Short mmCIF file of C-alpha atoms in Angstrom, two decimals:
data_model
loop_
_atom_site.label_atom_id
_atom_site.label_comp_id
_atom_site.label_asym_id
_atom_site.label_seq_id
_atom_site.Cartn_x
_atom_site.Cartn_y
_atom_site.Cartn_z
CA MET A 1 -37.19 7.33 22.99
CA ALA A 2 -35.50 5.46 25.80
CA VAL A 3 -34.80 7.51 28.95
CA LEU A 4 -31.14 6.52 29.01
CA LEU A 5 -30.66 7.55 25.40
CA LYS A 6 -32.24 10.92 26.16
CA ARG A 7 -29.76 11.40 28.97
CA LEU A 8 -26.87 10.40 26.74
CA LEU A 9 -28.01 12.81 24.09
CA GLN A 10 -28.38 15.60 26.63
CA SER A 11 -24.83 14.97 27.80
CA ALA A 12 -23.69 15.15 24.19
CA ARG A 13 -25.26 18.59 23.88
CA HIS A 14 -24.35 19.92 27.33
CA PRO A 15 -20.96 18.30 28.10
CA ALA A 16 -19.03 18.68 31.31
CA ALA A 17 -16.82 21.72 31.72
CA SER A 18 -13.69 19.60 32.09
CA GLY A 19 -13.90 18.34 28.53
CA ARG A 20 -15.83 20.91 26.50
CA PRO A 21 -16.14 24.67 26.01
CA THR A 22 -16.76 26.58 29.25
CA GLY A 23 -17.76 29.89 27.75
CA ARG A 24 -17.44 31.94 24.58
CA ARG A 25 -14.78 34.60 24.78
CA GLU A 26 -15.28 38.35 24.59
CA ALA A 27 -11.55 39.08 24.56
CA SER A 28 -9.45 40.40 21.70
CA LEU A 29 -7.80 38.18 19.13
CA GLY A 30 -4.36 38.70 20.60
CA THR A 31 -3.37 40.85 17.63
CA ASP A 32 -1.75 43.69 19.54
CA PRO A 33 -0.61 46.73 17.56
CA GLY A 34 2.84 46.02 16.20
CA ALA A 35 2.56 42.25 16.74
CA VAL A 36 3.49 40.10 13.75
CA VAL A 37 0.67 37.83 12.54
CA ARG A 38 1.82 34.57 10.97
CA VAL A 39 -0.67 31.81 10.14
CA ARG A 40 -0.27 28.53 8.32
CA PHE A 41 -2.31 26.15 6.21
CA ALA A 42 -0.86 22.68 6.80
CA PRO A 43 -2.59 20.01 4.70
CA SER A 44 -1.42 16.45 4.26
CA PRO A 45 -0.65 15.55 0.61
CA THR A 46 -2.63 12.32 0.91
CA GLY A 47 -5.03 13.71 -1.67
CA PHE A 48 -5.67 16.74 -3.86
CA LEU A 49 -7.03 20.01 -2.47
CA HIS A 50 -10.82 20.05 -2.03
CA LEU A 51 -13.40 22.59 -0.87
CA GLY A 52 -12.95 21.81 2.84
CA GLY A 53 -9.23 22.46 2.63
CA LEU A 54 -9.79 25.57 0.53
CA ARG A 55 -12.10 26.99 3.19
CA THR A 56 -9.49 26.50 5.92
CA ALA A 57 -6.81 28.03 3.68
CA LEU A 58 -9.09 30.95 2.81
CA TYR A 59 -9.84 31.83 6.43
CA ASN A 60 -6.11 31.73 7.21
CA TYR A 61 -5.33 33.88 4.18
CA ILE A 62 -7.91 36.59 4.84
CA PHE A 63 -7.03 36.68 8.57
CA ALA A 64 -3.35 37.20 7.67
CA LYS A 65 -4.07 39.88 5.09
CA LYS A 66 -6.52 41.70 7.36
CA HIS A 67 -3.73 42.04 9.92
CA GLN A 68 -0.91 42.67 7.43
CA GLY A 69 0.57 39.29 8.26
CA SER A 70 2.01 36.27 6.45
CA PHE A 71 0.18 33.21 5.10
CA ILE A 72 2.36 30.08 5.11
CA LEU A 73 1.83 26.76 3.33
CA ARG A 74 3.39 23.82 5.17
CA LEU A 75 2.94 20.27 3.90
CA GLU A 76 2.55 17.60 6.57
CA ASP A 77 3.93 14.63 4.64
CA THR A 78 5.20 12.50 7.51
CA ASP A 79 2.83 9.62 6.74
CA GLN A 80 4.88 8.33 3.85
CA THR A 81 2.61 5.33 3.24
CA ARG A 82 -0.39 7.48 2.23
CA LEU A 83 1.21 10.09 -0.02
CA VAL A 84 -0.58 10.64 -3.34
CA PRO A 85 1.67 11.36 -6.34
CA GLY A 86 1.17 14.90 -7.57
CA ALA A 87 -0.69 16.07 -4.45
CA VAL A 88 2.17 18.32 -3.28
CA GLU A 89 2.15 20.24 -6.55
CA ASN A 90 -1.65 20.23 -6.80
CA ILE A 91 -2.16 21.89 -3.42
CA GLU A 92 0.01 24.88 -4.26
CA ASP A 93 -1.28 25.07 -7.85
CA MET A 94 -4.87 25.27 -6.62
CA LEU A 95 -4.13 27.92 -3.98
CA GLU A 96 -2.58 30.04 -6.72
CA TRP A 97 -5.54 29.38 -9.04
CA ALA A 98 -7.94 30.44 -6.28
CA GLY A 99 -6.08 33.72 -5.85
CA ILE A 100 -4.82 33.03 -2.31
CA PRO A 101 -1.14 32.19 -2.90
CA PRO A 102 1.05 31.59 0.17
CA ASP A 103 3.76 34.05 1.12
CA GLU A 104 6.04 31.17 2.09
CA SER A 105 5.81 27.60 0.80
CA PRO A 106 7.78 24.65 -0.61
CA ARG A 107 7.72 26.31 -4.04
CA ARG A 108 8.29 29.91 -3.00
CA GLY A 109 10.71 29.22 -0.16
CA GLY A 110 11.07 31.52 2.83
CA PRO A 111 13.13 32.28 5.94
CA VAL A 112 11.98 29.30 8.05
CA GLY A 113 12.05 26.47 5.50
CA PRO A 114 12.05 23.79 4.43
CA TYR A 115 8.25 23.74 4.26
CA GLN A 116 7.74 19.98 4.02
CA GLN A 117 7.87 18.06 7.27
CA SER A 118 9.72 15.12 5.74
CA GLN A 119 12.66 17.50 5.30
CA ARG A 120 12.58 18.71 8.93
CA LEU A 121 13.26 15.44 10.76
CA GLU A 122 16.31 16.81 12.57
CA LEU A 123 14.14 19.41 14.33
CA TYR A 124 11.76 16.71 15.61
CA ALA A 125 14.67 14.52 16.71
CA ARG A 126 16.16 17.40 18.73
CA ALA A 127 12.86 18.19 20.41
CA THR A 128 12.34 14.50 21.23
CA GLU A 129 15.82 14.26 22.70
CA ALA A 130 15.09 17.25 24.94
CA LEU A 131 11.86 15.60 26.14
CA LEU A 132 13.68 12.31 26.81
CA GLU A 133 16.42 14.07 28.79
CA SER A 134 13.87 15.91 30.95
CA GLY A 135 11.86 12.73 31.56
CA ALA A 136 8.82 14.12 29.74
CA ALA A 137 9.06 11.32 27.16
CA TYR A 138 10.11 7.66 27.16
CA PRO A 139 10.75 4.81 24.69
CA CYS A 140 7.91 2.35 24.01
CA PHE A 141 8.64 -1.19 22.86
CA CYS A 142 5.04 -2.42 22.52
CA SER A 143 4.31 -4.27 19.29
CA PRO A 144 1.48 -3.30 16.92
CA GLN A 145 -0.17 -6.63 17.75
CA ARG A 146 -0.28 -5.80 21.48
CA LEU A 147 -1.70 -2.34 20.80
CA GLU A 148 -4.42 -3.83 18.59
CA LEU A 149 -5.37 -6.27 21.36
CA LEU A 150 -5.64 -3.40 23.84
CA LYS A 151 -8.01 -1.57 21.49
CA LYS A 152 -10.26 -4.57 20.96
CA GLU A 153 -10.37 -5.35 24.67
CA ALA A 154 -11.37 -1.78 25.50
CA LEU A 155 -14.19 -1.86 22.96
CA ARG A 156 -15.48 -5.14 24.38
CA ASN A 157 -15.59 -3.50 27.82
CA HIS A 158 -17.42 -0.37 26.60
CA GLN A 159 -14.30 1.75 27.09
CA THR A 160 -12.48 4.22 24.89
CA PRO A 161 -9.32 2.57 23.52
CA ARG A 162 -6.22 3.89 25.25
CA TYR A 163 -2.61 2.86 25.71
CA ASP A 164 -2.03 1.42 29.20
CA ASN A 165 1.35 3.20 29.64
CA ARG A 166 3.07 -0.16 30.08
CA CYS A 167 6.53 1.12 29.09
CA ARG A 168 6.34 4.31 31.14
CA ASN A 169 8.04 2.87 34.22
CA LEU A 170 10.75 0.70 32.66
CA SER A 171 14.09 0.99 34.47
CA GLN A 172 17.21 2.18 32.68
CA GLY A 173 18.47 -1.39 32.72
CA GLN A 174 15.29 -2.72 31.15
CA VAL A 175 15.41 -0.03 28.47
CA ALA A 176 19.04 -0.82 27.68
CA GLN A 177 18.27 -4.54 27.46
CA LYS A 178 15.33 -3.99 25.09
CA LEU A 179 17.34 -1.62 22.91
CA ALA A 180 20.01 -4.27 22.54
CA GLN A 181 17.48 -6.99 21.73
CA GLY A 182 15.03 -5.71 19.24
CA PRO A 183 13.70 -3.10 16.85
CA LYS A 184 13.91 0.63 17.38
CA PRO A 185 11.23 1.86 19.81
CA ALA A 186 8.63 4.56 19.36
CA ILE A 187 8.77 7.55 21.73
CA ARG A 188 5.77 8.47 23.88
CA PHE A 189 4.98 11.71 25.73
CA ARG A 190 3.99 11.52 29.41
CA LEU A 191 0.55 13.00 30.01
CA GLU A 192 0.98 14.16 33.58
CA GLY A 193 -0.49 16.97 35.60
CA GLU A 194 -3.55 19.08 34.95
CA ALA A 195 -4.08 20.17 31.38
CA PRO A 196 -4.00 23.96 31.05
CA ALA A 197 -7.18 25.81 30.21
CA PHE A 198 -7.05 27.84 27.02
CA GLN A 199 -9.22 30.44 25.38
CA ASP A 200 -10.11 29.35 21.88
CA LEU A 201 -10.97 32.29 19.65
CA VAL A 202 -14.11 30.53 18.39
CA TYR A 203 -15.17 28.07 21.12
CA GLY A 204 -14.20 30.11 24.18
CA TRP A 205 -12.60 28.68 27.33
CA ASN A 206 -11.70 25.00 27.11
CA ARG A 207 -9.91 22.38 29.15
CA HIS A 208 -9.64 18.72 28.15
CA GLU A 209 -8.15 16.47 30.81
CA VAL A 210 -6.48 14.21 28.28
CA ALA A 211 -4.49 12.26 30.87
CA ASN A 212 -7.75 10.96 32.35
CA VAL A 213 -9.18 9.63 29.11
CA GLU A 214 -6.25 8.47 27.00
CA GLY A 215 -2.84 6.88 27.31
CA ASP A 216 0.49 8.52 26.62
CA PRO A 217 0.60 9.39 22.89
CA VAL A 218 3.34 8.45 20.45
CA ILE A 219 5.21 11.57 19.35
CA LEU A 220 8.00 9.94 17.33
CA LYS A 221 7.46 6.71 15.43
CA SER A 222 10.07 3.98 15.28
CA ASP A 223 10.95 5.02 11.70
CA GLY A 224 12.07 8.46 12.93
CA PHE A 225 9.02 10.32 11.59
CA PRO A 226 6.96 12.40 14.04
CA THR A 227 3.25 12.13 14.65
CA TYR A 228 1.03 15.15 14.09
CA HIS A 229 1.10 16.12 17.77
CA LEU A 230 4.86 16.66 17.93
CA ALA A 231 5.35 17.93 14.38
CA CYS A 232 2.75 20.70 14.54
CA VAL A 233 4.08 21.98 17.88
CA VAL A 234 7.73 21.97 16.74
CA ASP A 235 6.97 23.55 13.37
CA ASP A 236 4.57 26.20 14.69
CA HIS A 237 7.26 27.21 17.21
CA HIS A 238 10.17 27.35 14.78
CA MET A 239 8.08 29.05 12.09
CA GLY A 240 6.90 31.75 14.49
CA ILE A 241 3.20 30.99 14.02
CA SER A 242 1.12 33.48 16.00
CA HIS A 243 -2.37 32.05 15.38
CA VAL A 244 -3.46 28.52 14.50
CA LEU A 245 -6.74 28.44 12.54
CA ARG A 246 -7.65 24.79 11.93
CA GLY A 247 -10.62 22.43 11.84
CA SER A 248 -12.66 21.83 14.98
CA GLU A 249 -11.71 18.12 14.98
CA TRP A 250 -8.41 19.21 16.56
CA LEU A 251 -10.03 21.10 19.46
CA VAL A 252 -9.77 18.16 21.87
CA SER A 253 -6.08 17.66 21.00
CA THR A 254 -5.14 21.25 21.83
CA SER A 255 -4.70 20.55 25.56
CA LYS A 256 -2.24 17.80 24.61
CA HIS A 257 -0.35 20.23 22.40
CA LEU A 258 -0.25 22.83 25.17
CA LEU A 259 1.31 20.24 27.49
CA LEU A 260 4.00 19.68 24.85
CA TYR A 261 4.64 23.42 24.62
CA GLN A 262 4.91 23.51 28.40
CA ALA A 263 7.36 20.59 28.51
CA LEU A 264 9.54 22.19 25.83
CA GLY A 265 9.46 25.62 27.51
CA TRP A 266 7.88 27.35 24.51
CA GLN A 267 5.14 29.99 24.26
CA PRO A 268 2.12 28.60 22.36
CA PRO A 269 0.24 30.49 19.63
CA ARG A 270 -3.41 31.53 19.89
CA PHE A 271 -5.91 28.93 18.68
CA ALA A 272 -9.11 29.28 16.66
CA HIS A 273 -10.93 26.09 15.67
CA LEU A 274 -13.17 26.41 12.65
CA PRO A 275 -16.41 24.42 12.26
CA LEU A 276 -16.08 21.97 9.41
CA LEU A 277 -17.55 22.54 5.97
CA LEU A 278 -20.08 19.74 5.52
CA ASN A 279 -22.07 18.24 2.68
CA ARG A 280 -25.77 19.11 2.44
CA ASP A 281 -26.56 15.86 4.20
CA GLY A 282 -24.37 16.90 7.14
CA SER A 283 -21.54 14.48 6.37
CA LYS A 284 -17.91 15.57 6.34
CA LEU A 285 -16.37 16.27 2.97
CA SER A 286 -14.39 13.26 1.79
CA LYS A 287 -11.42 12.96 -0.54
CA ARG A 288 -13.41 10.20 -2.24
CA GLN A 289 -15.91 12.73 -3.59
CA GLY A 290 -14.54 13.63 -7.02
CA ASP A 291 -16.74 16.70 -7.53
CA ILE A 292 -15.39 18.62 -4.51
CA PHE A 293 -11.78 18.83 -5.71
CA LEU A 294 -10.65 22.25 -6.87
CA GLU A 295 -9.29 20.90 -10.14
CA HIS A 296 -12.89 19.95 -11.00
CA PHE A 297 -13.98 23.59 -10.67
CA ALA A 298 -10.91 24.89 -12.47
CA ALA A 299 -11.53 22.52 -15.41
CA ALA A 300 -15.17 23.64 -15.52
CA ASP A 301 -14.04 27.29 -15.87
CA PHE A 302 -15.46 28.42 -12.53
CA LEU A 303 -14.38 31.91 -11.49
CA PRO A 304 -12.21 31.62 -8.35
CA ASP A 305 -13.86 34.68 -6.77
CA ALA A 306 -17.27 33.05 -7.19
CA LEU A 307 -16.05 29.86 -5.50
CA LEU A 308 -14.55 31.76 -2.57
CA ASP A 309 -17.78 33.74 -2.24
CA ILE A 310 -19.86 30.55 -2.12
CA ILE A 311 -17.61 29.04 0.56
CA THR A 312 -17.84 32.08 2.82
CA ASN A 313 -21.62 32.24 2.41
CA CYS A 314 -21.80 28.65 3.70
CA GLY A 315 -20.17 29.68 6.98
CA SER A 316 -19.79 32.61 9.34
CA GLY A 317 -17.25 35.29 10.15
CA PHE A 318 -18.90 38.25 8.47
CA ALA A 319 -21.45 40.86 9.56
CA GLU A 320 -23.86 39.39 7.02
CA ASN A 321 -23.72 36.89 4.21
CA GLN A 322 -24.20 38.35 0.76
CA MET A 323 -23.37 37.17 -2.72
CA GLY A 324 -20.95 38.85 -5.10
CA ARG A 325 -18.14 39.84 -2.72
CA THR A 326 -14.63 40.08 -4.10
CA LEU A 327 -11.57 38.81 -2.25
CA PRO A 328 -10.55 42.33 -1.09
CA GLU A 329 -14.08 42.79 0.27
CA LEU A 330 -13.89 39.45 2.09
CA ILE A 331 -10.63 40.53 3.71
CA THR A 332 -12.09 43.86 4.81
CA GLN A 333 -15.32 42.38 6.19
CA PHE A 334 -13.88 39.30 7.93
CA ASP A 335 -14.12 39.20 11.72
CA LEU A 336 -12.94 36.07 13.52
CA THR A 337 -15.12 36.90 16.53
CA ARG A 338 -18.16 36.33 14.30
CA VAL A 339 -17.22 32.73 13.49
CA THR A 340 -19.75 30.52 15.26
CA CYS A 341 -20.04 26.84 16.15
CA HIS A 342 -23.28 24.86 15.88
CA SER A 343 -24.56 21.59 17.32
CA ALA A 344 -27.71 19.48 16.92
CA LEU A 345 -29.35 16.44 18.48
CA LEU A 346 -30.49 13.21 16.86
CA ASP A 347 -33.38 10.90 17.86
CA LEU A 348 -32.33 7.28 17.26
CA GLU A 349 -35.97 6.26 16.88
CA LYS A 350 -35.94 8.12 13.55
CA LEU A 351 -33.33 5.78 12.10
CA PRO A 352 -35.30 3.16 10.14
CA GLU A 353 -32.32 2.45 7.89
CA PHE A 354 -30.13 1.79 10.90
CA ASN A 355 -32.75 -0.48 12.42
CA ARG A 356 -32.93 -2.48 9.19
CA LEU A 357 -29.16 -2.78 9.23
CA LEU A 358 -29.28 -4.15 12.77
CA GLU A 359 -32.02 -6.62 11.90
CA GLY A 360 -30.01 -8.07 8.99
CA PRO A 361 -27.81 -11.19 9.11
CA ASP A 362 -24.67 -11.20 11.20
CA THR A 363 -22.45 -10.74 8.14
CA SER A 364 -18.82 -9.69 8.30
CA PHE A 365 -18.79 -6.09 7.13
CA THR A 366 -15.72 -4.10 6.15
CA GLN A 367 -15.24 -0.60 7.52
CA ASP A 368 -15.83 0.92 4.07
CA MET A 369 -19.08 -1.01 3.64
CA LEU A 370 -20.36 0.18 7.00
CA ASN A 371 -19.36 3.79 6.29
CA SER A 372 -21.43 3.62 3.10
CA LYS A 373 -24.45 2.17 4.94
CA LEU A 374 -24.20 4.70 7.76
CA LYS A 375 -24.06 7.53 5.25
CA LYS A 376 -27.35 6.29 3.75
CA VAL A 377 -28.82 6.39 7.26
CA SER A 378 -27.88 10.06 7.55
CA GLU A 379 -29.27 10.87 4.11
CA GLY A 380 -32.67 9.61 5.28
CA LEU A 381 -32.73 12.06 8.19
CA GLU A 382 -33.64 15.41 6.71
CA GLY A 383 -32.10 18.33 8.58
CA THR A 384 -29.73 16.15 10.63
CA LYS A 385 -25.97 16.27 10.19
CA HIS A 386 -24.06 13.07 9.51
CA SER A 387 -21.54 14.05 12.22
CA THR A 388 -24.39 14.17 14.75
CA VAL A 389 -25.57 10.71 13.71
CA MET A 390 -22.07 9.35 14.26
CA ARG A 391 -21.69 11.09 17.62
CA VAL A 392 -24.93 9.64 18.99
CA LEU A 393 -24.17 6.14 17.68
CA ARG A 394 -20.73 6.35 19.32
CA VAL A 395 -22.41 7.15 22.65
CA ALA A 396 -24.87 4.30 22.21
CA LEU A 397 -22.15 1.78 21.34
CA SER A 398 -19.41 2.79 23.77
CA GLY A 399 -20.92 5.17 26.33
CA GLN A 400 -18.19 7.67 25.36
CA LEU A 401 -18.36 11.03 23.58
CA GLN A 402 -14.96 10.48 22.01
CA GLY A 403 -13.28 7.49 20.47
CA PRO A 404 -12.59 5.68 17.22
CA PRO A 405 -14.86 5.96 14.16
CA VAL A 406 -18.26 4.29 14.53
CA ALA A 407 -17.65 1.91 11.62
CA GLU A 408 -14.35 0.82 13.18
CA MET A 409 -16.10 0.07 16.47
CA MET A 410 -18.79 -1.92 14.68
CA VAL A 411 -16.22 -4.04 12.86
CA SER A 412 -14.30 -4.72 16.08
CA LEU A 413 -17.42 -5.53 18.12
CA GLY A 414 -19.22 -7.60 15.48
CA MET A 415 -22.81 -7.04 14.39
CA ARG A 416 -24.31 -9.28 17.06
CA GLU A 417 -22.76 -7.23 19.85
CA VAL A 418 -23.74 -4.00 18.06
CA ARG A 419 -27.38 -5.15 17.88
CA GLU A 420 -27.40 -6.04 21.56
CA ARG A 421 -25.96 -2.69 22.64
CA ILE A 422 -28.37 -0.66 20.53
CA GLN A 423 -31.38 -2.68 21.67
CA LYS A 424 -30.27 -2.38 25.29
CA VAL A 425 -30.16 1.42 25.02
CA LEU A 426 -33.51 1.64 23.26
CA SER A 427 -35.22 -0.65 25.79
CA SER A 428 -33.81 1.07 28.89
#
């Protein structure tokens, strides 16, 4: 394999301390005697509940019950364009079927409701106003067309797409003039100063210098709906969440969220990022896979306890994995300090399917078509996770460990440019 690719792969496995874990923690979970434990499962109703979501919900549930705390269901339905009819009801129905009902939810109510983000817009507006008044946020008038051009230009230059902070330094007069002229602006958060280090309860000490690798993020869209970054911070604060147990894909964003907590003057919760539940081929579970939805198992008369047992045996968090445990036994045996994270390396020279794809005609592929082809590549690599395949291809195409999905980059670059970049890496 090419020397450069080996170096890139080594950097993927042993990343710099400024952007990856700097040590696994030995400390306690922050559950002091007498402290109230409140955790939340916060899915988006853009699809029905599947096994990956159930696993996250289960770990939140058993952590809460182990510490005599509360398990909250909050629905993050701010992306109104992607809502699936019936998904809101399905999520709570399936949690109840699985035997892990929330203590507070849209259906059950509770002291800090409402429990759907689309009904909490006033809270996000107030937080945004406070950030604007302090100078921690500013209005952005950039059009979607301009933002798309920025992304494509960055990809052409082997850079991670990022907003160039063009509207950050507009004068009050310029802002007033633009407000009078055109559509309502989005609101962006200023990424300034050093990101705080934090001790993740699974991945240990982390610090991600987000201001160095990305532009100021949108926190409130022009339609008045928040993005995930603002909404989760505001809701976790007002709902008194003590611990956030969520998928590891959000680990990099945590430094950004901590900066928001800092700007708003709020105390953040403790964080624990859970490794994702993957298919046997290493790919991430997808809402397009019909046989992973809980309603499929319910209709097939699966016993909920058996399903929960299977999910926990696929992961970590217990002294030992054994079949036949009941939910009370899972609660008793669970230990968050035993949850582990895993990584693996991929050799690009073992990708014959990918090479054949590169050698094909320079056809215009859609993102869905490429995702399907890339999945077949992963399936041909026994013992290699699909996520690892995508991570290495991202490095080969952009030189970056983080960025947009590989298929999206390939569509933006065009197959000819993709071929040239891959061949350049392999021949170096």
